[in-house]
Structure formats: structure tokens, C-alpha cells
Coordinates of C-alpha atoms in Angstrom, one line a residue:
Chain A
M1 CA 0.0 0.0 0.0
R2 CA 2.8 2.3 1.0
K3 CA 4.5 1.5 -2.3
I4 CA 1.4 2.3 -4.3
L5 CA 1.0 5.6 -2.5
S6 CA 4.5 6.7 -3.4
I7 CA 4.1 5.7 -6.9
A8 CA 1.0 7.8 -7.0
L9 CA 3.1 10.7 -5.6
V10 CA 5.7 10.3 -8.2
V11 CA 3.0 10.6 -10.9
L12 CA 1.6 13.6 -9.2
L13 CA 4.9 15.1 -8.9
S14 CA 5.7 14.9 -12.5
A15 CA 2.3 16.2 -13.4
C16 CA 3.2 19.2 -11.4
A17 CA 6.6 19.5 -12.8
N18 CA 4.9 20.2 -16.1
K19 CA 2.5 22.7 -14.6
T20 CA 5.2 24.9 -13.2
I21 CA 6.1 26.1 -16.7
N22 CA 3.0 28.2 -16.7
P23 CA 3.9 31.8 -15.8
D24 CA 3.1 32.4 -12.0
G25 CA 0.6 29.9 -10.8
E26 CA -1.0 32.3 -8.3
E27 CA -3.8 30.1 -7.7
G28 CA -1.5 27.1 -7.1
N29 CA -2.5 23.8 -8.4
Q30 CA -4.2 21.1 -6.2
A31 CA -2.3 18.2 -7.6
N32 CA 0.9 19.7 -6.4
K33 CA -0.5 20.5 -2.9
G34 CA -1.8 17.0 -2.6
N35 CA 1.7 15.6 -2.9
M36 CA 3.1 17.8 -0.3
S37 CA 0.5 16.7 2.3
G38 CA 1.6 13.1 1.6
E39 CA 5.1 13.9 2.8
N40 CA 3.9 15.8 5.8
T41 CA 4.7 13.9 9.0
S42 CA 2.5 15.9 11.4
G43 CA -1.0 15.6 10.4
S44 CA -3.6 13.6 8.6
P45 CA -2.4 12.5 5.1
T46 CA -5.3 14.1 3.4
V47 CA -4.9 17.7 4.5
N48 CA -2.0 19.7 3.3
P49 CA -1.0 22.1 6.0
L50 CA 0.1 24.6 3.3
V51 CA -3.5 25.1 2.1
D52 CA -5.4 24.3 5.3
P53 CA -6.8 27.6 6.2
T54 CA -6.7 26.7 10.0
N55 CA -2.9 26.1 9.6
I56 CA -0.5 29.0 9.9
L57 CA 1.5 27.6 6.9
S58 CA -1.4 28.7 4.7
K59 CA -0.5 32.3 5.5
R60 CA 2.0 33.4 3.0
S61 CA 2.2 37.2 2.9
I62 CA 4.3 39.5 5.0
Y63 CA 3.5 43.2 4.8
F64 CA 5.8 46.2 5.2
E65 CA 5.5 49.9 6.0
F66 CA 6.5 52.5 3.4
D67 CA 10.3 52.3 2.8
E68 CA 10.6 49.5 5.4
Y69 CA 12.1 46.1 5.1
V70 CA 12.3 44.6 8.6
V71 CA 10.0 41.8 9.2
S72 CA 7.5 43.1 11.9
D73 CA 6.8 41.0 15.0
K74 CA 3.3 40.1 13.9
Y75 CA 4.6 38.0 11.0
K76 CA 7.5 36.4 12.9
S77 CA 5.6 33.3 14.1
M78 CA 4.3 32.7 10.5
V79 CA 7.7 33.2 9.0
L80 CA 9.2 30.9 11.7
S81 CA 6.6 28.3 11.1
H82 CA 7.6 28.1 7.4
A83 CA 11.2 27.9 8.5
R84 CA 10.5 24.9 10.7
H85 CA 8.4 23.2 7.9
L86 CA 11.3 23.6 5.5
R87 CA 13.8 22.4 8.1
D88 CA 11.6 19.2 8.7
N89 CA 11.2 18.8 5.1
S90 CA 14.6 19.3 3.5
N91 CA 13.2 18.2 0.1
L92 CA 11.1 21.3 0.0
N93 CA 12.2 24.5 -1.6
I94 CA 10.6 28.0 -1.6
R95 CA 10.8 31.4 -3.4
V96 CA 10.3 34.4 -1.4
Q97 CA 9.1 37.1 -3.8
G98 CA 9.5 40.8 -2.8
N99 CA 7.1 43.5 -4.0
T100 CA 6.8 47.2 -3.7
D101 CA 4.3 49.9 -4.5
E102 CA 4.4 51.7 -7.8
R103 CA 6.0 54.9 -6.7
G104 CA 9.6 55.6 -7.9
S105 CA 12.1 54.0 -10.2
R106 CA 11.4 50.5 -11.4
E107 CA 14.8 49.3 -10.9
Y108 CA 15.2 50.9 -7.5
N109 CA 11.8 49.4 -6.5
L110 CA 13.2 45.9 -7.8
A111 CA 16.2 46.4 -5.4
L112 CA 13.8 47.4 -2.5
G113 CA 11.7 44.3 -3.2
Q114 CA 14.8 42.2 -3.2
R115 CA 15.8 43.7 0.3
R116 CA 12.4 42.8 1.6
A117 CA 12.7 39.3 0.3
D118 CA 16.2 38.9 1.7
S119 CA 15.1 40.1 5.0
V120 CA 12.4 37.3 5.2
K121 CA 14.9 34.7 4.0
R122 CA 17.4 35.9 6.8
V123 CA 14.8 35.3 9.4
M124 CA 14.3 31.8 8.1
T125 CA 18.1 30.9 7.8
L126 CA 18.7 32.3 11.3
A127 CA 16.1 29.7 12.4
G128 CA 18.0 26.9 10.9
T129 CA 16.5 26.6 7.4
Q130 CA 19.1 25.6 4.7
D131 CA 20.1 28.6 2.5
S132 CA 19.8 26.3 -0.5
Q133 CA 16.1 25.8 0.2
I134 CA 15.2 29.5 -0.2
E135 CA 15.6 31.7 -3.3
S136 CA 14.8 35.3 -2.7
V137 CA 13.8 37.2 -5.7
S138 CA 12.0 40.6 -6.4
Y139 CA 9.2 41.6 -8.6
G140 CA 9.6 45.3 -7.6
E141 CA 6.5 47.2 -8.7
E142 CA 6.0 45.0 -11.7
K143 CA 3.3 42.5 -10.5
P144 CA 1.0 44.5 -8.2
R145 CA -1.8 42.5 -6.5
A146 CA -3.9 45.6 -6.1
V147 CA -3.9 47.9 -9.2
G148 CA -5.2 51.2 -7.8
H149 CA -3.1 54.2 -7.5
N150 CA -3.9 55.1 -3.9
E151 CA -2.6 54.3 -0.4
A152 CA -4.8 51.2 0.0
S153 CA -3.3 49.6 -3.1
W154 CA 0.2 50.8 -2.1
T155 CA -0.2 49.1 1.4
E156 CA -1.3 45.8 -0.3
N157 CA 1.6 45.8 -2.6
R158 CA 4.4 46.4 -0.1
R159 CA 4.7 42.7 0.5
V160 CA 6.7 39.6 0.4
D161 CA 4.9 36.2 -0.6
I162 CA 6.2 32.8 0.2
R163 CA 5.7 30.3 -2.6
Y164 CA 6.6 26.7 -2.4
Q165 CA 8.2 25.0 -5.4
G166 CA 5.6 24.0 -7.9
E167 CA 2.9 26.5 -6.6
Chain B
M1 CA 19.7 76.5 -7.1
W2 CA 16.7 75.0 -8.8
N3 CA 16.4 76.5 -12.1
S4 CA 13.0 75.6 -13.5
L5 CA 12.1 76.9 -16.9
H6 CA 8.4 76.5 -16.5
Q7 CA 7.6 79.9 -15.3
S8 CA 7.0 80.9 -18.9
S9 CA 4.3 78.3 -19.3
G10 CA 1.6 80.9 -19.6
S11 CA 3.0 81.6 -23.2
I12 CA 3.3 78.1 -24.1
L13 CA 2.3 77.3 -27.6
V14 CA 0.4 74.1 -28.3
L15 CA 0.8 72.6 -31.8
I16 CA -1.2 69.5 -32.6
F17 CA 0.3 67.6 -35.3
C18 CA -1.7 65.9 -38.1
L19 CA 0.6 63.2 -39.3
F20 CA 0.0 62.8 -42.9
S21 CA 0.7 59.2 -43.6
S22 CA -1.5 56.1 -43.2
P23 CA -2.7 55.7 -39.5
L24 CA -1.8 52.0 -39.9
H25 CA 1.8 52.9 -39.2
A26 CA 1.2 55.8 -36.8
A27 CA 1.9 54.2 -33.6
L28 CA 2.4 57.4 -31.8
D29 CA 0.7 60.8 -31.9
I30 CA 2.9 63.7 -31.1
E31 CA 2.1 66.9 -29.4
I32 CA 4.6 69.6 -29.0
F33 CA 4.7 72.3 -26.2
G34 CA 6.8 75.4 -26.2
G35 CA 9.7 76.2 -28.4
G36 CA 13.0 77.9 -28.4
A37 CA 13.3 81.8 -28.4
S38 CA 15.4 81.7 -31.5
Q39 CA 13.6 79.5 -34.0
I40 CA 14.9 79.4 -37.5
P41 CA 12.2 80.5 -40.0
I42 CA 12.1 78.0 -42.7
A43 CA 9.8 77.4 -45.7
I44 CA 9.4 73.8 -46.8
I45 CA 7.8 73.8 -50.2
P46 CA 5.9 70.6 -51.4
F47 CA 8.0 69.0 -54.0
A48 CA 7.1 68.7 -57.6
A49 CA 5.0 65.6 -58.3
E50 CA 5.0 64.8 -54.7
E51 CA 1.2 64.5 -54.5
R52 CA 1.5 61.3 -56.6
L53 CA 3.4 59.5 -54.0
A54 CA 1.8 57.3 -51.4
Q55 CA 4.1 59.1 -48.8
S56 CA 4.7 62.8 -48.8
V57 CA 8.3 63.5 -48.2
T58 CA 8.1 67.2 -47.2
A59 CA 5.5 66.3 -44.6
V60 CA 7.9 64.1 -42.8
V61 CA 10.8 66.7 -43.1
R62 CA 8.5 69.4 -41.7
S63 CA 7.3 67.3 -38.8
D64 CA 10.9 66.3 -37.9
L65 CA 12.3 69.8 -37.9
Q66 CA 9.3 71.1 -36.1
R67 CA 9.6 68.5 -33.3
S68 CA 13.1 69.7 -32.6
G69 CA 11.7 73.0 -31.4
L70 CA 14.4 74.9 -33.2
F71 CA 12.4 75.8 -36.4
R72 CA 9.5 77.9 -37.2
M73 CA 7.5 76.9 -40.4
V74 CA 6.5 79.5 -42.8
D75 CA 4.0 78.4 -45.4
S76 CA 4.0 79.3 -49.0
V77 CA 1.3 81.7 -50.1
S78 CA 1.5 82.2 -53.8
S79 CA 4.5 80.9 -55.6
I80 CA 5.6 77.2 -55.2
P81 CA 9.1 77.1 -56.5
H82 CA 10.8 73.8 -57.3
E83 CA 14.1 75.2 -58.7
P84 CA 16.4 77.9 -57.4
S85 CA 15.5 80.1 -60.5
E86 CA 11.8 80.0 -59.5
I87 CA 12.4 81.6 -56.1
I88 CA 11.3 85.2 -55.8
Y89 CA 13.8 86.0 -53.1
P90 CA 12.5 89.5 -52.0
D91 CA 9.1 88.1 -51.3
W92 CA 10.5 85.4 -49.0
Q93 CA 12.9 87.8 -47.4
M94 CA 10.0 90.1 -46.5
R95 CA 8.3 87.3 -44.9
G96 CA 11.3 86.8 -42.7
V97 CA 12.3 83.3 -44.2
N98 CA 16.0 82.4 -43.6
A99 CA 16.0 79.0 -45.2
M100 CA 14.0 77.2 -47.8
V101 CA 13.7 73.6 -48.9
I102 CA 12.7 72.9 -52.6
G103 CA 12.7 69.8 -54.7
A104 CA 11.1 67.4 -57.0
T105 CA 10.2 63.7 -57.1
R106 CA 9.9 61.5 -60.0
L107 CA 8.5 58.0 -60.3
L108 CA 10.8 55.8 -62.3
P109 CA 9.6 53.0 -64.7
N110 CA 11.0 50.4 -62.3
G111 CA 8.8 51.7 -59.5
Q112 CA 11.6 53.5 -57.7
V113 CA 11.3 57.2 -56.7
E114 CA 13.9 59.7 -57.5
V115 CA 14.0 62.5 -54.9
R116 CA 16.0 65.7 -55.6
Y117 CA 16.1 68.6 -53.1
R118 CA 18.0 71.6 -52.2
L119 CA 18.4 73.7 -49.1
M120 CA 18.5 77.4 -49.9
D121 CA 19.9 80.3 -48.0
I122 CA 17.3 83.0 -48.8
A123 CA 19.3 86.1 -47.5
K124 CA 22.4 85.1 -49.5
Q125 CA 20.5 83.5 -52.4
Q126 CA 22.8 80.5 -52.2
I127 CA 22.4 76.8 -52.3
L128 CA 23.5 75.2 -49.0
I129 CA 22.6 71.5 -49.9
S130 CA 21.9 69.9 -53.2
D131 CA 21.3 66.2 -53.0
M132 CA 19.4 63.3 -54.8
E133 CA 18.5 59.8 -53.8
T134 CA 16.7 57.1 -55.6
V135 CA 14.8 54.7 -53.4
S136 CA 11.7 52.5 -53.2
V137 CA 8.4 53.9 -52.2
K138 CA 8.9 52.0 -48.8
Q139 CA 12.0 54.1 -48.0
L140 CA 10.5 57.4 -48.6
R141 CA 10.1 58.1 -44.9
A142 CA 13.7 57.1 -44.4
V143 CA 14.9 59.5 -47.2
A144 CA 12.9 62.3 -45.5
H145 CA 14.5 61.6 -42.1
R146 CA 18.0 61.6 -43.7
M147 CA 17.0 65.0 -45.4
A148 CA 15.9 66.3 -42.2
D149 CA 19.2 65.3 -40.5
S150 CA 21.2 67.1 -43.3
I151 CA 19.1 70.3 -43.0
Y152 CA 19.2 70.3 -39.2
E153 CA 22.9 69.8 -39.3
K154 CA 23.5 72.5 -41.9
L155 CA 21.4 75.1 -40.1
T156 CA 22.1 74.3 -36.3
G157 CA 25.7 72.9 -36.5
D158 CA 24.4 70.0 -34.4
I159 CA 23.9 66.3 -35.2
G160 CA 20.4 65.4 -36.4
V161 CA 18.7 62.4 -34.8
F162 CA 15.7 61.9 -37.1
S163 CA 17.0 58.7 -38.5
T164 CA 17.4 56.9 -35.2
R165 CA 15.1 54.5 -33.5
I166 CA 13.6 54.3 -30.0
A167 CA 12.5 51.2 -28.1
Y168 CA 9.8 51.0 -25.5
V169 CA 7.4 48.6 -23.7
A170 CA 3.7 48.6 -24.6
K171 CA 1.5 46.9 -22.1
Q172 CA -2.0 45.8 -23.3
G173 CA -4.0 43.9 -20.9
E174 CA -1.7 41.2 -19.7
R175 CA 0.5 41.4 -22.7
Y176 CA 3.9 43.2 -22.7
A177 CA 5.5 44.0 -26.1
L178 CA 9.0 45.3 -26.6
K179 CA 8.6 47.7 -29.5
V180 CA 11.2 49.3 -31.8
A181 CA 10.0 52.4 -33.8
D182 CA 11.4 55.2 -35.8
A183 CA 12.3 58.3 -33.6
D184 CA 9.0 59.9 -34.8
G185 CA 7.0 57.0 -33.5
F186 CA 6.3 55.4 -37.0
N187 CA 7.1 51.9 -38.2
A188 CA 6.6 50.5 -34.8
R189 CA 7.6 46.7 -34.8
T190 CA 7.2 44.2 -32.0
A191 CA 10.6 42.7 -31.2
I192 CA 9.2 40.3 -28.7
E193 CA 6.1 39.7 -26.6
Y194 CA 5.5 38.2 -23.2
T195 CA 2.6 37.7 -20.7
E196 CA 5.0 38.7 -18.0
P197 CA 6.6 42.3 -17.6
I198 CA 9.5 43.5 -19.5
I199 CA 11.7 46.4 -18.1
S200 CA 15.1 48.2 -18.4
L201 CA 15.6 48.2 -22.2
A202 CA 19.2 49.0 -23.2
W203 CA 20.5 49.4 -26.7
S204 CA 23.9 48.0 -27.7
P205 CA 26.1 50.9 -28.8
D206 CA 26.1 49.6 -32.5
G207 CA 22.2 49.5 -32.4
T208 CA 21.9 45.8 -33.4
K209 CA 20.8 44.4 -30.0
I210 CA 18.6 45.3 -27.0
A211 CA 19.3 44.0 -23.5
Y212 CA 16.2 43.9 -21.2
V213 CA 14.8 42.2 -18.1
S214 CA 11.9 39.9 -18.5
F215 CA 10.0 37.9 -15.6
E216 CA 9.0 35.0 -17.7
N217 CA 10.6 32.5 -15.3
K218 CA 8.8 34.1 -12.2
K219 CA 11.9 36.2 -11.5
P220 CA 13.9 38.9 -13.3
V221 CA 16.3 37.6 -15.9
I222 CA 18.5 39.6 -18.3
H223 CA 18.2 38.8 -22.0
V224 CA 20.0 40.1 -25.0
Q225 CA 18.1 40.1 -28.3
T226 CA 19.4 40.6 -31.7
L227 CA 16.9 42.8 -33.6
S228 CA 17.6 41.6 -37.1
T229 CA 17.1 37.9 -36.4
G230 CA 15.0 38.0 -33.2
E231 CA 17.4 35.6 -31.6
R232 CA 17.7 36.1 -27.9
R233 CA 19.8 34.6 -25.0
A234 CA 19.7 34.8 -21.3
I235 CA 22.9 36.5 -20.3
A236 CA 22.3 36.7 -16.6
R237 CA 20.1 34.1 -14.9
F238 CA 21.9 33.7 -11.6
R239 CA 20.2 32.6 -8.4
G240 CA 18.0 35.6 -7.1
S241 CA 17.3 38.7 -9.2
N242 CA 19.1 39.9 -12.3
S243 CA 18.4 43.3 -13.6
A244 CA 19.4 46.7 -14.8
P245 CA 21.6 46.0 -17.8
A246 CA 23.9 48.8 -19.2
W247 CA 26.3 48.4 -22.1
S248 CA 29.9 49.6 -22.1
P249 CA 30.6 52.1 -24.9
D250 CA 32.6 49.5 -26.8
G251 CA 29.7 47.0 -26.5
K252 CA 31.8 44.2 -25.2
K253 CA 30.6 44.3 -21.6
I254 CA 27.3 44.9 -19.7
A255 CA 27.1 46.2 -16.2
I256 CA 24.3 44.3 -14.5
V257 CA 22.7 44.1 -11.0
L258 CA 22.6 40.7 -9.2
S259 CA 21.2 39.7 -5.8
K260 CA 23.2 36.3 -5.8
K261 CA 25.6 37.6 -3.2
G262 CA 22.8 39.2 -1.1
G263 CA 21.4 42.6 -1.6
S264 CA 21.6 44.3 -5.0
Q265 CA 25.1 44.8 -6.2
I266 CA 26.6 45.9 -9.5
F267 CA 28.6 43.4 -11.6
L268 CA 30.3 43.4 -15.0
I269 CA 29.8 40.6 -17.4
N270 CA 30.8 40.0 -21.1
S271 CA 27.9 40.6 -23.5
D272 CA 27.9 36.9 -24.3
G273 CA 27.2 36.1 -20.6
S274 CA 30.8 35.0 -19.7
G275 CA 33.4 36.5 -17.4
L276 CA 31.5 37.8 -14.3
R277 CA 33.2 40.3 -12.2
R278 CA 31.9 42.2 -9.2
L279 CA 32.1 46.0 -9.2
T280 CA 30.4 47.3 -6.1
K281 CA 30.9 45.8 -2.7
S282 CA 28.5 47.4 -0.2
S283 CA 25.8 46.4 2.3
S284 CA 23.4 48.8 0.6
I285 CA 21.4 48.9 -2.7
D286 CA 23.7 49.6 -5.6
T287 CA 21.7 49.6 -8.9
E288 CA 20.9 51.4 -12.3
P289 CA 24.6 51.5 -13.5
N290 CA 25.3 53.7 -16.6
F291 CA 28.7 53.9 -18.3
S292 CA 30.6 57.3 -18.8
P293 CA 31.3 57.8 -22.7
D294 CA 34.9 56.9 -22.3
G295 CA 33.9 53.7 -20.4
K296 CA 36.2 54.3 -17.5
S297 CA 33.6 55.0 -14.8
I298 CA 29.9 54.3 -14.0
I299 CA 27.4 56.4 -12.3
F300 CA 24.7 54.5 -10.3
T301 CA 21.9 54.7 -7.8
S302 CA 22.8 53.8 -4.1
D303 CA 21.2 54.2 -0.8
R304 CA 24.5 53.9 1.1
G305 CA 24.1 57.4 2.5
G306 CA 20.6 56.6 3.9
S307 CA 18.5 57.8 0.8
P308 CA 18.8 56.8 -2.9
Q309 CA 21.4 59.2 -4.5
I310 CA 23.6 59.1 -7.6
Y311 CA 27.2 58.1 -7.1
R312 CA 30.2 57.6 -9.5
M313 CA 33.0 55.0 -9.4
A314 CA 35.9 53.8 -11.6
V315 CA 35.4 50.5 -13.5
A316 CA 38.9 49.4 -13.2
G317 CA 40.3 47.8 -10.0
S318 CA 38.7 45.3 -7.5
A319 CA 35.2 45.5 -6.2
S320 CA 34.8 48.4 -3.9
R321 CA 32.6 50.3 -1.6
V322 CA 34.4 53.6 -2.5
A323 CA 32.3 56.0 -4.7
E324 CA 31.8 59.6 -5.1
R325 CA 28.4 61.0 -4.3
L326 CA 27.1 63.4 -7.1
T327 CA 23.6 64.4 -5.9
F328 CA 22.8 66.3 -2.8
E329 CA 19.5 68.0 -3.5
G330 CA 16.6 66.2 -1.9
S331 CA 16.1 62.7 -0.6
Y332 CA 15.5 60.7 -3.9
N333 CA 17.6 60.9 -6.9
V334 CA 17.6 57.7 -9.2
S335 CA 17.9 56.5 -12.8
P336 CA 21.1 58.4 -13.9
Q337 CA 22.3 58.6 -17.5
Y338 CA 25.3 60.2 -18.8
H339 CA 25.3 63.0 -21.6
H340 CA 27.5 61.9 -24.4
D341 CA 29.7 64.8 -23.6
G342 CA 30.5 63.2 -20.3
K343 CA 30.1 66.4 -18.5
N344 CA 26.5 66.3 -17.6
F345 CA 24.1 63.6 -16.5
I346 CA 20.3 63.3 -16.2
Y347 CA 18.3 61.5 -13.5
I348 CA 14.9 61.5 -11.8
H349 CA 14.5 63.7 -8.9
R350 CA 11.7 63.5 -6.4
N351 CA 10.2 66.9 -5.4
D352 CA 7.7 66.3 -2.5
S353 CA 5.5 63.7 -4.2
Q354 CA 6.5 64.6 -7.9
F355 CA 9.0 62.6 -9.9
N356 CA 10.8 64.8 -12.5
V357 CA 13.7 64.8 -14.9
A358 CA 16.7 66.8 -13.9
I359 CA 19.9 67.5 -15.5
Q360 CA 23.2 68.2 -13.6
S361 CA 26.7 69.4 -14.5
L362 CA 29.4 67.2 -13.2
E363 CA 31.8 70.0 -12.9
T364 CA 29.7 72.8 -11.3
R365 CA 27.1 70.5 -9.7
Q366 CA 24.4 73.0 -11.0
V367 CA 21.1 71.3 -11.2
Q368 CA 18.1 72.2 -13.6
L369 CA 14.7 70.6 -13.4
L370 CA 13.5 69.9 -16.9
T371 CA 9.9 68.7 -16.4
D372 CA 7.1 69.5 -14.0
S373 CA 4.7 66.6 -14.4
A374 CA 3.7 64.3 -11.6
F375 CA 5.3 61.1 -12.4
D376 CA 8.2 60.9 -14.8
E377 CA 10.7 57.9 -15.1
S378 CA 13.3 56.2 -17.2
P379 CA 15.0 59.2 -18.9
S380 CA 17.1 58.5 -21.9
F381 CA 19.3 60.9 -24.1
A382 CA 18.9 61.3 -27.8
P383 CA 22.4 60.5 -29.3
N384 CA 23.0 64.2 -29.9
G385 CA 22.3 65.0 -26.3
K386 CA 19.8 67.6 -27.2
I387 CA 16.6 65.7 -26.4
I388 CA 15.5 63.5 -23.5
L389 CA 13.1 60.8 -23.9
Y390 CA 11.2 59.7 -20.7
A391 CA 8.0 57.9 -19.5
T392 CA 5.3 59.9 -17.8
E393 CA 1.6 59.4 -16.9
I394 CA -1.6 61.0 -18.0
K395 CA -4.8 60.1 -16.3
G396 CA -3.2 57.0 -14.9
R397 CA -1.9 55.7 -18.3
G398 CA 1.7 55.6 -19.3
I399 CA 2.9 57.7 -22.3
L400 CA 6.2 58.8 -23.7
A401 CA 7.4 62.3 -23.6
A402 CA 10.5 64.2 -24.7
V403 CA 12.1 67.4 -23.5
S404 CA 14.9 69.3 -24.9
S405 CA 18.1 69.4 -22.6
D406 CA 17.5 73.1 -22.0
G407 CA 13.9 72.4 -20.8
R408 CA 12.3 74.8 -23.5
T409 CA 10.4 72.3 -25.7
R410 CA 8.4 69.4 -24.6
Q411 CA 6.6 66.8 -26.6
E412 CA 4.2 64.1 -25.7
L413 CA 3.9 60.9 -27.7
S414 CA 0.8 58.8 -27.0
T415 CA -0.5 55.6 -28.4
Q416 CA -4.2 54.9 -29.2
E417 CA -4.3 51.9 -27.0
G418 CA -2.4 50.5 -24.0
D419 CA 0.1 51.8 -21.7
I420 CA 3.6 52.6 -22.8
R421 CA 6.8 52.8 -20.6
E422 CA 10.6 52.1 -20.3
P423 CA 11.7 54.1 -23.4
A424 CA 15.3 54.0 -24.6
W425 CA 16.7 56.0 -27.4
G426 CA 18.8 54.1 -29.8
P427 CA 22.3 55.2 -31.2
L428 CA 23.0 56.9 -34.4
P429 CA 22.8 54.7 -37.5
K430 CA 26.2 53.2 -38.5
W431 CA 26.7 55.5 -41.4
R432 CA 26.4 58.6 -39.3
R433 CA 28.6 57.5 -36.5
K434 CA 31.6 59.5 -37.8
F435 CA 30.4 62.3 -35.5

């Protein structure tokens, strides 16, 4: 039975490998998440903690104040939960994606987004996650989640997102 | 210290251009604001038999010269000369005309067009230029641009840039297209199209390639694309972010920004993607490199002093934190680019909540604000250093604009559809690079 399950996982994994070619799967894809739950040691094999809304690992966004890049205390426990999850699952990799609001130079914003992503990565590596499991990248102002030209949109866009490989 | 030239905006003259050619190719509409105090009065007389051509030559010459802000068009009222002998000089002198363009076109049996023209000095009653070209109908706009270049050079003593090209990114819905167009916005062609953003276009000095940053792999990667073949290659796809390409003047190297060592730092790479070498070594953001015309130094944006400012450092030597700060006005100065004279540079300066184009002398540090719009970015010099192309916003939509380097003349170039940004002015065509 165990063997059958792992074969099923391999099939699922390769299915997702193909899917990751699609540009930015914001919605994620369920097949992929199914495979991650199977490898999880903590809970029921049918619920993936990464998408379970009651699990802190389903929380993926860290917000920043204007011109800020330090991870504020209210996101620490979430970031550390991901750090632990990665430490416990050394086969998992993530990308932390930095974003900024639209004001100012595109390239300077790309660098600011990178600094935010690096800052989240640092919290995780200090907590023992392998450096090789985390790639920090920046979208700068190029992929805004909120498209308005106002403070509400800017607040939403000053953000780092955590994405597990295949998502 | 700030020397804004827009106090005179009350007297600004607005000219709306009717571009004469088929709207199919008219990617950009152009609107001109202002004009120099000492404009040269010129009469451009429609060429003989020109009305039979699909493309008017004189309309293009006229629009080119007018866009420079250095000419005032005087229309012909009664006589329409095509030969020097047909010019009634006293009439034109009385109307204050200094220079006149006359000529003729002839459709040849093989479908080619022969274009003859002369530039006349009306005061001295002399021929300044006399030239002839035989081209296909498709090349008539190009002929007109070359003609405008020669006339501009003869009358101003400066290099004409009407035969150059510009590149920009057009966003339509979720599609991003890298476009290359003639300097007047016509003949826009798509070099490549993505469903992910494209930013930071940089022309190779010989005009054959464009480097840019695309996000197709869910992260910024630097590509170099050859325009004639469409072939492209990723020259920097290191772990982390790869961005801000800038060519060295000899075209052999590209300065780039990588986050692979943490932070955003400036590196140098060969234009084929080999031979990586680190240039800056700081714990701050170092980005937006731009080479000096002699290739010996770069200017770049860094926040090492607490706010983003422009710095300069030598390219030779080992990676270093040492750089000379160049900007001191305000708390946000970014996106620097050298003038081809190496003595001035432009950048974006934040003034309260406005982002504007500024020009600064390296020697005197004198700063002049050239624009007063709300949100300008990505400034880029024309190869003669007289015009600066930049991106701005009108009603939330991105458009291109241009300002003369003395701030006197501004133009807006807008498309019918979509959002345009990230302009970059290409180099002089090869046959004119003797300058």
C-alpha cells in the first residue's frame, strides 16, 4: 500500500513539474499540494498544511510599511513556522518574492523588493533553514496585487509572498 | 539653485500635429509644447509631383524639424518654387524666411522614386545643400529623415537624430510587447512579446541588440536580443534577481545588478554572458549603472548614504565600496544617465510627491529641473544629447514624452491603446557615427 502511494506521488509530482512552466501559478495547483500533504509527517495525510486555512502555513504574505524592510513582530511566528516546515522537509524549496508599491524608479523598486525578500529569508536561515532551500527574488513594482493608484493599493503591494516550489 | 524653466508656461504654444501618412503605421501621436526663443524661420515647399506618391516627403521633413523645437515653419502663399531660378527672393525675405527647402520627385519606370532637393539660404540666395536619392516607395520616410538630418545639421551645426530609433514597452491587458520604432514613432514593430513584464531596455552601442529584463521565469532575468534575427539569449540568470543592464561604450561588456551575493550589487559581465566580475561591494542597494562615454567609470543609484542618490566610481580595479556622491538636493535621486559629452548627466529627482527629470553638471554641480509633471521615469538621451525621452503618466496611463536638454521644448507621444513605458533612445545609425 505504501508503495502504491509513493508511486502515485511520483506521478503527481511529474504532473506538477509540467504545470510549473505556466507563468506564475498564483492560484496554485491542487495536484501539487496533494503531494506535499503526503510527505507531511505531522497531520492527517489528506490535509495539506500549506493550504489548510486553519494552519498557519497557509498564511504566505508579509506586509511592510513604506520604505521599510524589517519583518515586523506580527509576522514572525508565521515566518518561523515556514522555517520549521522547511527544516523538517529538506526536500522542499521555496521562493520568497519581494514586491513594492508603484512609486519611484522601477529598478530601484526591484532592489527594494529584493531587500524585503532577503530580510524574510534571513529570518528563516537564522532559524535553521538551509540557505539552498530559499531563493529570494524581487518583482519590484511589476506585479501589483492591487492595481489602484492610492494608499490602500500601495499598502497591499508592499509585500513579500512565500511560494513553495511548484505553486 | 533650482532653475526651473516652466515659469513661462503661460505663453506656451500648443501645436497639434496631423501626421500625414497612413494611420496604420502611426503608432504614436505627437504633441509639442513650447519652443525655443530663437527658432529658425524655414519654408518647406511641397516637392514637384509629390502628390502622386503614397508618402509625402516634405510632410515628414517638416514634422521632424518642427519636433526639434528649433524651427518655425513659414507656409508658401502664392508661388511654389521647385528650382532655385523660380524663387522670388524679395518676397520670401520680406516674410522673414531664412532658409527654404525645394525639390522634386519622379516616379521611375522600375517603381523606384527619385527625390531631388535643395536647401537654400534666402538672404544670400545660395544653395546650401543639393542632393539626390533614388529609393523604393517604402523608403520614402527614411529618405525624408535623412534629409531632415542634413538640413538640421547645416542650419544648427548639431547632429540630427531623425534617422534613429527608439524602443519602449507597450502593455496591453496582460501582454507586454517590446517595440522598436522610428524616432518619430512610426514603423513600430514588436521585437518580442510576453505575458510577463519587461523592463530596463538598453540598446547595444551599435544598435543591433537590445538588453532587457523579463520576468518569464517568475523572476527577473537579463536577456540580450538581436533585432535583425529575433534571436535572444539569457546572459544573466543567476540565483536571485538579475536586472538593470547597461552596455559599455565598446559594446563588449554589460554592467548588471545581481542579488546572488545578497542585496543588489553591480557586476560586469561580457555581452555573451561569460566572465562575471563584481564592481560594487557594499551592504546597501547599488543599482541602475550607466557607463561614462569613455567607459572608465559608471554612475549608479545607491542608498548607502541613507537615501537613494547618484554616485560615481571607476570601473577598473577590484570590487569596492568607495564611490563619489554626485547628488545632494532632495532625498530621492535615481535612474542616472550620462550625456555623451561626459560632462552632464540626467536623472529622476523626487520633489515632494513629484518625480521629474533633472540635468546636472558634473563640474559645477548645477542642477536644472526639466519637467514639472507628476510621475516621470526612465529618462534617456537622444544620441545628440539635445533631447531626453522619458516615460510619464496622463490620467493613470503611461505615455512617452520628450524634453529638450534646455527644458524649453516638450513633446508628448501617445498611443491609441495600451500603456507605454521604459523608453530607450537608440544610437545613431552606423553610416552617421563619424560624428
